mmCIF file of C-alpha atoms in Angstrom:
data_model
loop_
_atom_site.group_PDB
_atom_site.id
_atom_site.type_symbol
_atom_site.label_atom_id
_atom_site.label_comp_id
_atom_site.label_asym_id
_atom_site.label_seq_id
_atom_site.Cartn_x
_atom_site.Cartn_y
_atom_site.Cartn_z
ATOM 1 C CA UNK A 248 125.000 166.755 107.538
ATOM 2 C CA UNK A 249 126.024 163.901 109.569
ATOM 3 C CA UNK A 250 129.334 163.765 111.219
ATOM 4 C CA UNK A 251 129.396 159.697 111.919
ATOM 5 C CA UNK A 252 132.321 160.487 114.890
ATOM 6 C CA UNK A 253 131.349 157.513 117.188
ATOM 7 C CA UNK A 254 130.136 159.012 120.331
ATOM 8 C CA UNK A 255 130.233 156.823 124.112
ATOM 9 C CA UNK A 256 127.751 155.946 126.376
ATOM 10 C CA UNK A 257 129.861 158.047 129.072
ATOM 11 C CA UNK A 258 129.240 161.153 127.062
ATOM 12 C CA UNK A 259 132.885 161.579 125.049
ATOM 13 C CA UNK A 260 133.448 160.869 121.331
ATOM 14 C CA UNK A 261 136.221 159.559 119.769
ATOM 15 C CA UNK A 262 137.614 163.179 118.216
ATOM 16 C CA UNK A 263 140.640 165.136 119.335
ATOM 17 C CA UNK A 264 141.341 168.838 117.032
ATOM 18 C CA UNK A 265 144.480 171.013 117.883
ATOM 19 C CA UNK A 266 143.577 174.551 119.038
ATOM 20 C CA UNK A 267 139.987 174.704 117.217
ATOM 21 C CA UNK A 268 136.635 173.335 117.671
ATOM 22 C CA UNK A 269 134.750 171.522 114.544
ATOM 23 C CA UNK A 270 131.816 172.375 113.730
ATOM 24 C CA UNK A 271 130.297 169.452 115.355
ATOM 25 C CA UNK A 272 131.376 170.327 118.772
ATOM 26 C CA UNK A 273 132.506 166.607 120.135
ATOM 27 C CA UNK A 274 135.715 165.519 121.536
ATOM 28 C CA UNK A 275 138.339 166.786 123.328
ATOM 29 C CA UNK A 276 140.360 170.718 121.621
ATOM 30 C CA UNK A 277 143.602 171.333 123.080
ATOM 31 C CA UNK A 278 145.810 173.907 123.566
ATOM 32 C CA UNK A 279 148.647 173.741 121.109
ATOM 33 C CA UNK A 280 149.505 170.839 118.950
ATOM 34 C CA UNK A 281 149.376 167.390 119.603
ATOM 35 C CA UNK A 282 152.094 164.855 119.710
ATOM 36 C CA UNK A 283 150.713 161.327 117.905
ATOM 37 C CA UNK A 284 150.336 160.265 121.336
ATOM 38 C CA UNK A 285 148.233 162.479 122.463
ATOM 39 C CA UNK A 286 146.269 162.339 119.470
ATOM 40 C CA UNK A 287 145.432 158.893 120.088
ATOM 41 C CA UNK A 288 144.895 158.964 123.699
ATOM 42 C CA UNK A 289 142.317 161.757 123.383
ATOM 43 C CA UNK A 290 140.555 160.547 120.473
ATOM 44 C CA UNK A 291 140.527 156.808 121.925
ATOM 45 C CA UNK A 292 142.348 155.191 119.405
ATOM 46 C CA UNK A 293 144.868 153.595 121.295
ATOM 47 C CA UNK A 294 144.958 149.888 122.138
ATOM 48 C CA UNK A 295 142.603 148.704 119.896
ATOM 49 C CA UNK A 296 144.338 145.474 119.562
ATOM 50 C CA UNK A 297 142.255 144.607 115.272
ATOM 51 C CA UNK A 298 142.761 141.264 114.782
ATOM 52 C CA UNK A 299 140.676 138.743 113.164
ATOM 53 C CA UNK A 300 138.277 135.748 114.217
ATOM 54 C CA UNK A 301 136.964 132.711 112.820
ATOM 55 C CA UNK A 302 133.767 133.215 110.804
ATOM 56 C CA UNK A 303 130.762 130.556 111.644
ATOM 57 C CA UNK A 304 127.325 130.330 110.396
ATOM 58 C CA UNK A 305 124.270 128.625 112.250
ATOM 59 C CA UNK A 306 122.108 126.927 110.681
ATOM 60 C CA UNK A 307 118.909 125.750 112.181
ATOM 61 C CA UNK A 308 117.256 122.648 111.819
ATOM 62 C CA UNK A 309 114.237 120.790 113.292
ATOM 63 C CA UNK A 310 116.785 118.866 115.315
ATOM 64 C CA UNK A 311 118.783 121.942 116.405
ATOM 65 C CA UNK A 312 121.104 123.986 115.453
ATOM 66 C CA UNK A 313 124.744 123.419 113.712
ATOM 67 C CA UNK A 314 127.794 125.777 113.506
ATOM 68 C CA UNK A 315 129.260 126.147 110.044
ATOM 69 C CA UNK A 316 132.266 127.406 109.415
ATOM 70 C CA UNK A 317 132.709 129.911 106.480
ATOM 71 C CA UNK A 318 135.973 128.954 104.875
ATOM 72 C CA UNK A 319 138.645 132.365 103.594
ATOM 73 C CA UNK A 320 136.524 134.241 105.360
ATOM 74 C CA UNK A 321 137.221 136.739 108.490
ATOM 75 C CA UNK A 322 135.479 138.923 110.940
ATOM 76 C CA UNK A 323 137.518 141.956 111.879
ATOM 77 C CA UNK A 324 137.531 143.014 116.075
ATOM 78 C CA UNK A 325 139.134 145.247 117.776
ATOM 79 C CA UNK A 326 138.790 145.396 121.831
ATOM 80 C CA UNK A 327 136.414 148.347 122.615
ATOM 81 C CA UNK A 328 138.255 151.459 123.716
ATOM 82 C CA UNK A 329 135.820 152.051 126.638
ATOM 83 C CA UNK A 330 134.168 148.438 127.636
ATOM 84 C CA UNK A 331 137.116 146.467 126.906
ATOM 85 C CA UNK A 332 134.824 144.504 125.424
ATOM 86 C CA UNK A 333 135.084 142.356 122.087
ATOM 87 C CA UNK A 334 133.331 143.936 118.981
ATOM 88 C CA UNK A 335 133.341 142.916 115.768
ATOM 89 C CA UNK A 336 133.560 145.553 113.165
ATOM 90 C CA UNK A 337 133.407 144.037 109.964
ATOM 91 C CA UNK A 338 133.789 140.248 107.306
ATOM 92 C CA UNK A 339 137.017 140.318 105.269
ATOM 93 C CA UNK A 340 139.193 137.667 103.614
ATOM 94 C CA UNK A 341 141.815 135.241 104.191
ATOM 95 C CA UNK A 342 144.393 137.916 102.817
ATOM 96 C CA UNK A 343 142.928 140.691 104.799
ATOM 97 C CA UNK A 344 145.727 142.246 107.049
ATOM 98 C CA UNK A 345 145.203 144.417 109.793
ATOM 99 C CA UNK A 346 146.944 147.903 110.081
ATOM 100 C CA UNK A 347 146.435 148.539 113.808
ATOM 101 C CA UNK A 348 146.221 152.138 114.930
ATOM 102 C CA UNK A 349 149.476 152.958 116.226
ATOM 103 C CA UNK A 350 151.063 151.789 112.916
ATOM 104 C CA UNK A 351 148.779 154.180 111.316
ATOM 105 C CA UNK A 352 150.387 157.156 113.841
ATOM 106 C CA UNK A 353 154.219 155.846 113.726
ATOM 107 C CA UNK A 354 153.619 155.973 109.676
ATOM 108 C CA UNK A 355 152.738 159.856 110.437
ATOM 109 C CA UNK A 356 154.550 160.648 113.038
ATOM 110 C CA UNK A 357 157.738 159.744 111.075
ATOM 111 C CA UNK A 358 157.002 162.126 108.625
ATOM 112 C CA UNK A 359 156.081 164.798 110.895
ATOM 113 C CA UNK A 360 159.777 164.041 112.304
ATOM 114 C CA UNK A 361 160.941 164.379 109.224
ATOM 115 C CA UNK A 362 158.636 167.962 108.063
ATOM 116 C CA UNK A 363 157.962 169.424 111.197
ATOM 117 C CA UNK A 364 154.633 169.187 110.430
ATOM 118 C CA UNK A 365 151.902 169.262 113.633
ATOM 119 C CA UNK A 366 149.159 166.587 114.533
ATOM 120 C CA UNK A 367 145.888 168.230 113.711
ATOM 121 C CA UNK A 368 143.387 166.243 114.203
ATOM 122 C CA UNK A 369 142.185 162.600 115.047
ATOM 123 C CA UNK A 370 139.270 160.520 115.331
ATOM 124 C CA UNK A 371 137.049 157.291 114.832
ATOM 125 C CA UNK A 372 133.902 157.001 112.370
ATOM 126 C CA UNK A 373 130.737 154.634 111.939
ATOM 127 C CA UNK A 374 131.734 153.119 115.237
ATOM 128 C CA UNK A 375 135.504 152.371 114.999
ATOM 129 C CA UNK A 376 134.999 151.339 111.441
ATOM 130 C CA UNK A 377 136.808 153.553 109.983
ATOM 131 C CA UNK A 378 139.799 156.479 111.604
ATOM 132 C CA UNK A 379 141.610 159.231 110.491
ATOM 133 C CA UNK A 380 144.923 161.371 111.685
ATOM 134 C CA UNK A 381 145.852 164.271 110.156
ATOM 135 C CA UNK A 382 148.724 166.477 110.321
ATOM 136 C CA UNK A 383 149.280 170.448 109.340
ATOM 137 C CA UNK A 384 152.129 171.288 107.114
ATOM 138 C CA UNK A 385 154.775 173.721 108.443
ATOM 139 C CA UNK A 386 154.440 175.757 104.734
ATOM 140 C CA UNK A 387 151.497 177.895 103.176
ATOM 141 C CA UNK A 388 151.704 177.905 99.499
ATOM 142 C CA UNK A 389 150.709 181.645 98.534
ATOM 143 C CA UNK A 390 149.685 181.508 94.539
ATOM 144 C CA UNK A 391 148.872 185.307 93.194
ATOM 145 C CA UNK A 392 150.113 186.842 96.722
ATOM 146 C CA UNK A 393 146.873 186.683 98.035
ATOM 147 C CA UNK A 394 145.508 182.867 97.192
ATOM 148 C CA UNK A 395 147.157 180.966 101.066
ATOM 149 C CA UNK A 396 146.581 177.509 100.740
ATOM 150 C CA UNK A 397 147.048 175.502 104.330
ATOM 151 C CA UNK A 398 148.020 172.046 103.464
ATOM 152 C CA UNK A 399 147.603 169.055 105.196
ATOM 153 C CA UNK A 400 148.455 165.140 105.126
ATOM 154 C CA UNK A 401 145.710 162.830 105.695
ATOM 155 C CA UNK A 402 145.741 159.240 106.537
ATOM 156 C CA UNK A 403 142.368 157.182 106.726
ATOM 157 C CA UNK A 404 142.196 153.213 107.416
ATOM 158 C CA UNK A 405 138.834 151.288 107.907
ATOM 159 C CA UNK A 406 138.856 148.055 109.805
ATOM 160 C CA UNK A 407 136.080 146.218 108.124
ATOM 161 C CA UNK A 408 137.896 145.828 104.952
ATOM 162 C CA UNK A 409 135.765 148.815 103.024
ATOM 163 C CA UNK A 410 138.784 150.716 102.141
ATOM 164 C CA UNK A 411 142.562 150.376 101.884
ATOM 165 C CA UNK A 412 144.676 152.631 104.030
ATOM 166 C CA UNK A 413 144.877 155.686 102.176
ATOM 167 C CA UNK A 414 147.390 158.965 102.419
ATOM 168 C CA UNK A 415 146.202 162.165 100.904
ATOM 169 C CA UNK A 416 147.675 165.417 100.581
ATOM 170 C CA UNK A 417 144.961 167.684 101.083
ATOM 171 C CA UNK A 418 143.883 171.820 101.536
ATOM 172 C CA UNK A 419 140.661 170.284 103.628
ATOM 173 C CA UNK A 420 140.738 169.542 107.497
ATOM 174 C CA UNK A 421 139.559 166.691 108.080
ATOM 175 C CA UNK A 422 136.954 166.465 111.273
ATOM 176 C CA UNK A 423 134.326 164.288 110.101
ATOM 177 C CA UNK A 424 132.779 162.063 107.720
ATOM 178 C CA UNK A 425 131.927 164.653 105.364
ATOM 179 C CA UNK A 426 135.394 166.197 105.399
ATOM 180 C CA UNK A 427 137.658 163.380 105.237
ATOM 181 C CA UNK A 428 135.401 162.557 101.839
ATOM 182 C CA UNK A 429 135.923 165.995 100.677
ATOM 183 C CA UNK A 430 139.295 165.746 101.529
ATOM 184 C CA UNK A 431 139.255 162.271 99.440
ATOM 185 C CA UNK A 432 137.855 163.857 96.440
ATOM 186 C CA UNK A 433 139.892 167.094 95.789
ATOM 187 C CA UNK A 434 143.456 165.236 96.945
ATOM 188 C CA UNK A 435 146.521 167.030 95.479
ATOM 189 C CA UNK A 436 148.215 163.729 95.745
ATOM 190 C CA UNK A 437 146.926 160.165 96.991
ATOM 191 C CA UNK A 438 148.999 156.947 97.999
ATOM 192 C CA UNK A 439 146.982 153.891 98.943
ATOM 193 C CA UNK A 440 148.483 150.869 100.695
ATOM 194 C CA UNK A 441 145.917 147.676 100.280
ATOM 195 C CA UNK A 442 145.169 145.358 103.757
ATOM 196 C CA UNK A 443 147.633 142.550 102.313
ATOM 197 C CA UNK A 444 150.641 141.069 104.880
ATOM 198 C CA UNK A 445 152.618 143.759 102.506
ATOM 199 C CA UNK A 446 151.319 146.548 104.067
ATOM 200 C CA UNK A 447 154.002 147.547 106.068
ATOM 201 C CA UNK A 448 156.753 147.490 103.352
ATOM 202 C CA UNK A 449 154.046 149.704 101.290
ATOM 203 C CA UNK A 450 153.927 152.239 104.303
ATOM 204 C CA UNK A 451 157.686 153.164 104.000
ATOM 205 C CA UNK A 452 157.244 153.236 100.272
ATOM 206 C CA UNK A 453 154.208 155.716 100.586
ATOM 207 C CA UNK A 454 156.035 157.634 103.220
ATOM 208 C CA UNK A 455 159.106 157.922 101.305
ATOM 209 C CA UNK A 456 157.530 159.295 98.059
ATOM 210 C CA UNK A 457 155.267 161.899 100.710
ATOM 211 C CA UNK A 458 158.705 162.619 101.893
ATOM 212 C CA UNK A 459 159.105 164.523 98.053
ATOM 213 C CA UNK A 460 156.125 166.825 98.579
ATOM 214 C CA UNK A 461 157.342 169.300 100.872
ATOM 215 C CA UNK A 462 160.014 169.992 97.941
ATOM 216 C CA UNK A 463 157.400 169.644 95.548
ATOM 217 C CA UNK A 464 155.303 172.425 97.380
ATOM 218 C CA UNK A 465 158.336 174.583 97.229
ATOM 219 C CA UNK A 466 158.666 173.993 93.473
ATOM 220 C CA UNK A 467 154.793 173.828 92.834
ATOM 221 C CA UNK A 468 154.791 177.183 94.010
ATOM 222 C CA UNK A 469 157.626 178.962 92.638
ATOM 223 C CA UNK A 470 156.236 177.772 89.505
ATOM 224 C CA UNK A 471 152.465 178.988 90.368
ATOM 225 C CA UNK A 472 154.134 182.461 90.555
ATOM 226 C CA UNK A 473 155.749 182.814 87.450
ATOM 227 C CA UNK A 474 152.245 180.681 85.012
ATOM 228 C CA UNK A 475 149.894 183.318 87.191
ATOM 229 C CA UNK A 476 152.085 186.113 85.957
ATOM 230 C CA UNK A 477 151.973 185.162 82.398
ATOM 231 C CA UNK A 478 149.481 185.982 80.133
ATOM 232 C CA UNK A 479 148.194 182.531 78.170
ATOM 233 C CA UNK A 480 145.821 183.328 74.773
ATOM 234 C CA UNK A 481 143.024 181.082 73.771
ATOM 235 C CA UNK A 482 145.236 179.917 71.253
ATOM 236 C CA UNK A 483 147.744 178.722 72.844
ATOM 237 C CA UNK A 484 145.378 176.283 75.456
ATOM 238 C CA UNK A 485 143.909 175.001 72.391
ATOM 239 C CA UNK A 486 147.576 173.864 71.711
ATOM 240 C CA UNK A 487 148.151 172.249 74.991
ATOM 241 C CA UNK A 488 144.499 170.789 74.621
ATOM 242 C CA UNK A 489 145.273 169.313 71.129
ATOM 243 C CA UNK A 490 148.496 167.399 72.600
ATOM 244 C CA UNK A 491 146.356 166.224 75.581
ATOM 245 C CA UNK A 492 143.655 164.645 73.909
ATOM 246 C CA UNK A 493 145.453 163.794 70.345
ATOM 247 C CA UNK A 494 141.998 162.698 67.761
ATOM 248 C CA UNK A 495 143.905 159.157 66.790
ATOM 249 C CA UNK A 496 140.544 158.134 64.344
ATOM 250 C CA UNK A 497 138.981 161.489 62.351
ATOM 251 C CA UNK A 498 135.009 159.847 62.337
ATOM 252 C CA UNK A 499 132.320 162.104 62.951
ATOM 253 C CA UNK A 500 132.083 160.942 66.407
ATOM 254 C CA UNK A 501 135.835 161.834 66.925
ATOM 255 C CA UNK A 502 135.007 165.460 66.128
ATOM 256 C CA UNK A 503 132.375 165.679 68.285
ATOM 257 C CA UNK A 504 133.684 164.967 71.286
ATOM 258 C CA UNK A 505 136.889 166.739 70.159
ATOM 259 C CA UNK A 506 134.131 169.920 69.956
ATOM 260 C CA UNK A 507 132.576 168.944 72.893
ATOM 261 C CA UNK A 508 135.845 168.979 75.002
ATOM 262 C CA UNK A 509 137.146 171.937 73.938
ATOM 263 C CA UNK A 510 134.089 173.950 74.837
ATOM 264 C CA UNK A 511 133.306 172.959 77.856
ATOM 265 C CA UNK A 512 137.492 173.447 78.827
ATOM 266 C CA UNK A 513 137.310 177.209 76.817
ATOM 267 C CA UNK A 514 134.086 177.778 78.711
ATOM 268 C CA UNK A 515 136.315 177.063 82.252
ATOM 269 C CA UNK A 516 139.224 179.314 81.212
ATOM 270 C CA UNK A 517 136.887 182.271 80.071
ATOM 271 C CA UNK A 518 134.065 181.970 82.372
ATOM 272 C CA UNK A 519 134.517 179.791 85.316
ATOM 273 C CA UNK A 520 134.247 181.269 88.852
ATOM 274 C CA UNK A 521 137.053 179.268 89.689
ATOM 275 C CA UNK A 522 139.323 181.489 87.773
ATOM 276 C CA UNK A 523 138.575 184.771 89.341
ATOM 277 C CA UNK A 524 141.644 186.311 89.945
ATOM 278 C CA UNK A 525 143.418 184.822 87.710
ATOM 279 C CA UNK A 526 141.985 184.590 84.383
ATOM 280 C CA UNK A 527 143.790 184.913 81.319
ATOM 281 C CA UNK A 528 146.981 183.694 82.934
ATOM 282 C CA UNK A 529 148.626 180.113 82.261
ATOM 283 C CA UNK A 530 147.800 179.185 85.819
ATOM 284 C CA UNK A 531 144.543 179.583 84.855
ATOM 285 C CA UNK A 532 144.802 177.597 81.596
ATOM 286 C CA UNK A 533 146.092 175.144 84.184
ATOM 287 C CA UNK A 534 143.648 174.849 86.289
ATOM 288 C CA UNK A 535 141.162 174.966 83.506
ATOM 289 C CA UNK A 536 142.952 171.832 82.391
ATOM 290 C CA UNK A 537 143.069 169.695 85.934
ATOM 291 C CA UNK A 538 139.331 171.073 86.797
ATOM 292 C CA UNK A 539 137.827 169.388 83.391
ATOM 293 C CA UNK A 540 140.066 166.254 83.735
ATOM 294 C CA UNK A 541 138.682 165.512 87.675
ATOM 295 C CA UNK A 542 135.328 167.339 87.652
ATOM 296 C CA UNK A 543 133.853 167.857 83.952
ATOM 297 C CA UNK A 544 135.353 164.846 81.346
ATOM 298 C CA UNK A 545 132.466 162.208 80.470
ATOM 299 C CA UNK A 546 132.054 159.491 83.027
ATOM 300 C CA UNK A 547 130.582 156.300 82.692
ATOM 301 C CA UNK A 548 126.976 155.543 84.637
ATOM 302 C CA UNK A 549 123.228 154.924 83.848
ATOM 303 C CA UNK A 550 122.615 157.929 85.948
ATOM 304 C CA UNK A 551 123.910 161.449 87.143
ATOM 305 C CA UNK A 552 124.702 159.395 90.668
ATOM 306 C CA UNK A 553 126.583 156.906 88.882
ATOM 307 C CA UNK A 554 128.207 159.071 86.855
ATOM 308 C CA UNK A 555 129.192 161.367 89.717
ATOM 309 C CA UNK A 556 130.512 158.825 92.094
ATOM 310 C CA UNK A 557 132.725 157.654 89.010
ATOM 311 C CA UNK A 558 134.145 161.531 88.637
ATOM 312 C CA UNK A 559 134.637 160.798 92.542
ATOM 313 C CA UNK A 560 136.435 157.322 91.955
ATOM 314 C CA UNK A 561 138.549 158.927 89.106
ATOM 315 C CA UNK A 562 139.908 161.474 91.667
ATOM 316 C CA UNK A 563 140.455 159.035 94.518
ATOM 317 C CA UNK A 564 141.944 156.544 92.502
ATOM 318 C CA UNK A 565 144.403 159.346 90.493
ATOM 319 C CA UNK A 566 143.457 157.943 87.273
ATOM 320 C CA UNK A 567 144.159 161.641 85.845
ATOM 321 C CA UNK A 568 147.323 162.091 87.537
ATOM 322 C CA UNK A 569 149.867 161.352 84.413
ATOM 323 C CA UNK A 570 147.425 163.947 82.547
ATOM 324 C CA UNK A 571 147.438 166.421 84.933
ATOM 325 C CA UNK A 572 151.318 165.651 85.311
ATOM 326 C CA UNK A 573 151.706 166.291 81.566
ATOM 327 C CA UNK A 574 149.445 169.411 81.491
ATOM 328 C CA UNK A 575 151.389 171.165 84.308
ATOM 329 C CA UNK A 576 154.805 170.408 81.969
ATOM 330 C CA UNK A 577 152.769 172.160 78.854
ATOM 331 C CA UNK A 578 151.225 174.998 80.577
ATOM 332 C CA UNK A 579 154.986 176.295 82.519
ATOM 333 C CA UNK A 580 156.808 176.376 78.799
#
């Protein structure tokens, strides 16, 4: 399982984790929680100084060579956070915008202001192509009295224009590549800011509607308590699953997949390890409903790859979210 924290040539790595070690063992644990300052200085984010260069081709001829330069095109540097050296990290375009570091920990550290939230972790991937900060939630949601949830906020950012800057709500703690895609995949809630000259306008935006989740985790759970106390018949999901996924043509292929949907969702609600605990009860129904929407439903692909990295693009992108939105409203009546 490869971790992909960038590692130095004097022996550290670019990774800093409040309190406890990841699994990988690199970086620097401290004591306590971290301030976004310290998370930055210890995972070597700091003074990175992205920015963007002129993009020239050679091409070589029998009489020499010749620069070319490639027009709307970019590469993306930053200044090595141990050489001070220049490396470039990545080819973008002419719109591309750069969200340095320390914007990335002033848009957290605002909110952690603001929650009283705790910087977690931090750290650099594939080489400073990509970073991460993440922050611990003050609140445990407890579903069921005995189902704690630890919540965190997650902020990724690549610099060579593969991916926007992206803020996830999250029960995974991010310390790696592996995690932060986890994280990615089973988001409670996802905000993504594109690398336009925008960007920092969409920051407050994102942070302001974040702002509404530590009320909507209060909420969220006082209304876990009261669906996982009542009781929710077979019936009545098949209800909620009718208003969901309305058949607007009757055709024989209509029916089919109407068939189709409802048994694999039935199968979840009755049978699904996921439910253990709390089977039978509209949070279950619920969770039925969200599980089939993000993990199960029909995806397009030639392949199971294809068809499982589109599941993993519906999840990231929240393409299910007014669903999910709408199933939560039908399952709490």
């Amino acid at each position: 399982m490869a971790h992909e924290i960038e590692q130095f040539t004097d022996g550290t790595a670019a990774f800093a984790s409040a309190n406890t070690s990841a699994w990988h063992k690199l970086g620097t644990v401290t004591d306590g929680a971290m301030t976004a300052e310290e998370a930055m200085s210890l995972a070597s984010l700091s003074g990175w100084n992205v920015r963007l260069l002129p993009l020239t081709a050679t091409e070589i001829t029998a009489d020499g060579t010749t620069p070319l330069e490639v027009p709307q095109h970019f590469a993306t540097a930053r200044t090595h956070p141990k050489t001070g050296r220049t490396q470039t990290l990545g080819v973008v375009g002419s719109d591309y915008y750069p969200v340095q570091n320390e914007e990335h920990a002033e848009f957290l550290n605002l909110l952690a202001d603001e929650s009283g939230a705790h910087f977690e972790t931090a750290g650099s991937l594939k080489d400073g192509r990509q970073v991460f900060l993440t922050m611990k939630l003050p609140q445990t949601l407890t579903i069921g009295g005995n189902d704690d949830v630890d919540l965190y906020i997650a902020a990724s950012n690549s610099h060579d224009g593969g991916s926007a800057f992206r803020i996830i709500v999250t029960p995974v703690r991010v310390v790696c590549a592996n995690t932060l895609r986890a994280a990615i995949h089973g988001a409670r809630s996802s905000f993504v800011v594109r690398h336009t000259a925008g960007a920092k306008a969409r920051i407050a935006q994102a942070r302001s509607a974040l702002g509404l989740t530590f009320k909507y985790a209060d909420e969220f759970e006082q209304a876990a308590q009261r669906m996982i106390q009542e009781e929710m018949t077979l019936n009545e999901l098949r209800s909620v699953v009718d208003e969901l996924w309305p058949v607007k043509k009757d055709s024989p292929r209509a029916r089919t997949n109407q068939r189709q949907r409802w048994g694999a969702i039935s199968n979840l609600f009755e049978h699904a390890e996921t439910q253990a605990g709390i089977r039978g009860t509209r949070w279950a129904g619920y969770n039925a409903l969200t599980e089939y929407a993000n993990h199960v439903a029909p995806a397009l692909g030639k392949n199971d790859a294809e068809k499982a990295s589109a599941r993993a693009e519906r999840v990231i992108s929240g393409a299910a979210n007014d669903l999910m939105e709408k199933a939560f409203a039908l399952t709490t009546v």
